[in-house]
Amino acid sequence: SQQGEEDPQALSIQEGENATMNCSYKTSINNLQWYRQNSGRGLVHLILIRSNEREKHSGRLRVTLDTSKKSSSLLITASRAADTASYFCATDGFNDYKLSFGAGTTVTVRA
Amino acid sequence: EPEVTQTPSHQVTQMGQEVILRCVPISNHLYFYWYRQILGQKVEFLVSFYNNEISEKSEIFDDQFSVERPDGSNFTLKIRSTKLEDSAMYFCASRKDGGSSYEQYFGPGTRLTVT
């Protein structure tokens, strides 16, 4: 299984602080994507990092990928209350592009 | 910005009834997917669809499930005889053609409640 597993399961931070969450997976991947899900809502695509990339930025998001350790991290800088959500990593393989999701990290940003 | 849409947002049905969940993928996308998320659990892949046929399906996607692209815009998931355990959030997703476009964009989901 290529399922990603996020760590920690839950994270509570103060507004303005940074939030870091990690994702580990089991087999070789083609891409790794991060998604945000507000409670009971849809999945919003945040960022994709390819297996030959090591780091990627998008606004306040920074994603790293270490294929030797089969892990990725998502950093949200200067968090805001609106960042309160669950964050999922999802991996796909080389021959198919179906996504395997982790269980997610629930982030609560306190005002 | 183009987005994936899904209808209905919430569907309540009785066990044994047929349901059809509808999706309109992003217009220039060619790969389509259905996923589901049982409350409190991971998002699970159900089926992928390309060039008017299923390209891959999971163990969950048994004979009770079918997908169709009846016209140039809609993509549907049919569950023939719903069971209590089919209660979940169902997400449609789409992706551009291969090459360098691997991002999958998800719709807002249909919450299916089977009673």
PDB file of C-alpha atoms in Angstrom, chain A residues 3 5 30-31 33 35 37 40-43 45 48 50 96-99 101-103, chain B residues 33 35 37 42-43 45 56 89 91 95 100-109 111:
ATOM      1  CA  GLN A   3      -0.973   5.044   1.919  1.00  0.00           C
ATOM      2  CA  GLU A   5       0.241   8.409   7.253  1.00  0.00           C
ATOM      3  CA  ASN A  30       5.273   9.439  -8.617  1.00  0.00           C
ATOM      4  CA  ASN A  31       3.825  12.482  -6.876  1.00  0.00           C
ATOM      5  CA  GLN A  33      -0.145  15.993  -2.992  1.00  0.00           C
ATOM      6  CA  TYR A  35      -5.107  18.659   0.518  1.00  0.00           C
ATOM      7  CA  GLN A  37     -10.547  19.725   4.244  1.00  0.00           C
ATOM      8  CA  GLY A  40     -17.537  18.087   6.512  1.00  0.00           C
ATOM      9  CA  ARG A  41     -16.565  19.833   3.311  1.00  0.00           C
ATOM     10  CA  GLY A  42     -14.672  19.003   0.127  1.00  0.00           C
ATOM     11  CA  LEU A  43     -10.967  18.487  -0.430  1.00  0.00           C
ATOM     12  CA  HIS A  45      -5.871  20.939  -3.477  1.00  0.00           C
ATOM     13  CA  LEU A  48       1.822  18.824  -5.526  1.00  0.00           C
ATOM     14  CA  ARG A  50       6.985  15.383  -7.737  1.00  0.00           C
ATOM     15  CA  ASP A  96      -1.776   4.571 -12.097  1.00  0.00           C
ATOM     16  CA  TYR A  97      -2.749   7.897 -10.660  1.00  0.00           C
ATOM     17  CA  LYS A  98      -5.283   6.875  -8.104  1.00  0.00           C
ATOM     18  CA  LEU A  99      -4.595   8.623  -4.838  1.00  0.00           C
ATOM     19  CA  PHE A 101      -4.729   9.112   1.376  1.00  0.00           C
ATOM     20  CA  GLY A 102      -3.489   9.231   4.911  1.00  0.00           C
ATOM     21  CA  ALA A 103      -5.682   9.677   7.943  1.00  0.00           C
TER      22      ALA A 103
ATOM     23  CA  TYR B  33     -12.367   9.527 -10.307  1.00  0.00           C
ATOM     24  CA  TYR B  35     -13.589   8.439  -3.908  1.00  0.00           C
ATOM     25  CA  GLN B  37     -14.929   8.952   2.910  1.00  0.00           C
ATOM     26  CA  LYS B  42      -9.652   7.971   5.366  1.00  0.00           C
ATOM     27  CA  VAL B  43     -10.588   8.969   1.865  1.00  0.00           C
ATOM     28  CA  PHE B  45     -10.353   5.341  -3.956  1.00  0.00           C
ATOM     29  CA  GLU B  56      -9.016   0.906 -12.450  1.00  0.00           C
ATOM     30  CA  MET B  89     -19.240  11.304   1.645  1.00  0.00           C
ATOM     31  CA  PHE B  91     -16.142  12.793  -3.880  1.00  0.00           C
ATOM     32  CA  ARG B  95      -7.376  15.501 -13.762  1.00  0.00           C
ATOM     33  CA  SER B 100       2.968  16.969 -16.574  1.00  0.00           C
ATOM     34  CA  SER B 101      -0.487  17.441 -15.062  1.00  0.00           C
ATOM     35  CA  TYR B 102      -1.055  15.132 -12.135  1.00  0.00           C
ATOM     36  CA  GLU B 103      -3.086  17.344  -9.814  1.00  0.00           C
ATOM     37  CA  GLN B 104      -6.487  15.914  -8.987  1.00  0.00           C
ATOM     38  CA  TYR B 105      -9.186  18.449  -8.218  1.00  0.00           C
ATOM     39  CA  PHE B 106     -12.062  17.403  -6.033  1.00  0.00           C
ATOM     40  CA  GLY B 107     -15.679  18.420  -5.928  1.00  0.00           C
ATOM     41  CA  PRO B 108     -17.430  19.446  -2.713  1.00  0.00           C
ATOM     42  CA  GLY B 109     -18.853  15.952  -2.225  1.00  0.00           C
ATOM     43  CA  ARG B 111     -23.151  13.143   1.591  1.00  0.00           C
TER      44      ARG B 111
END
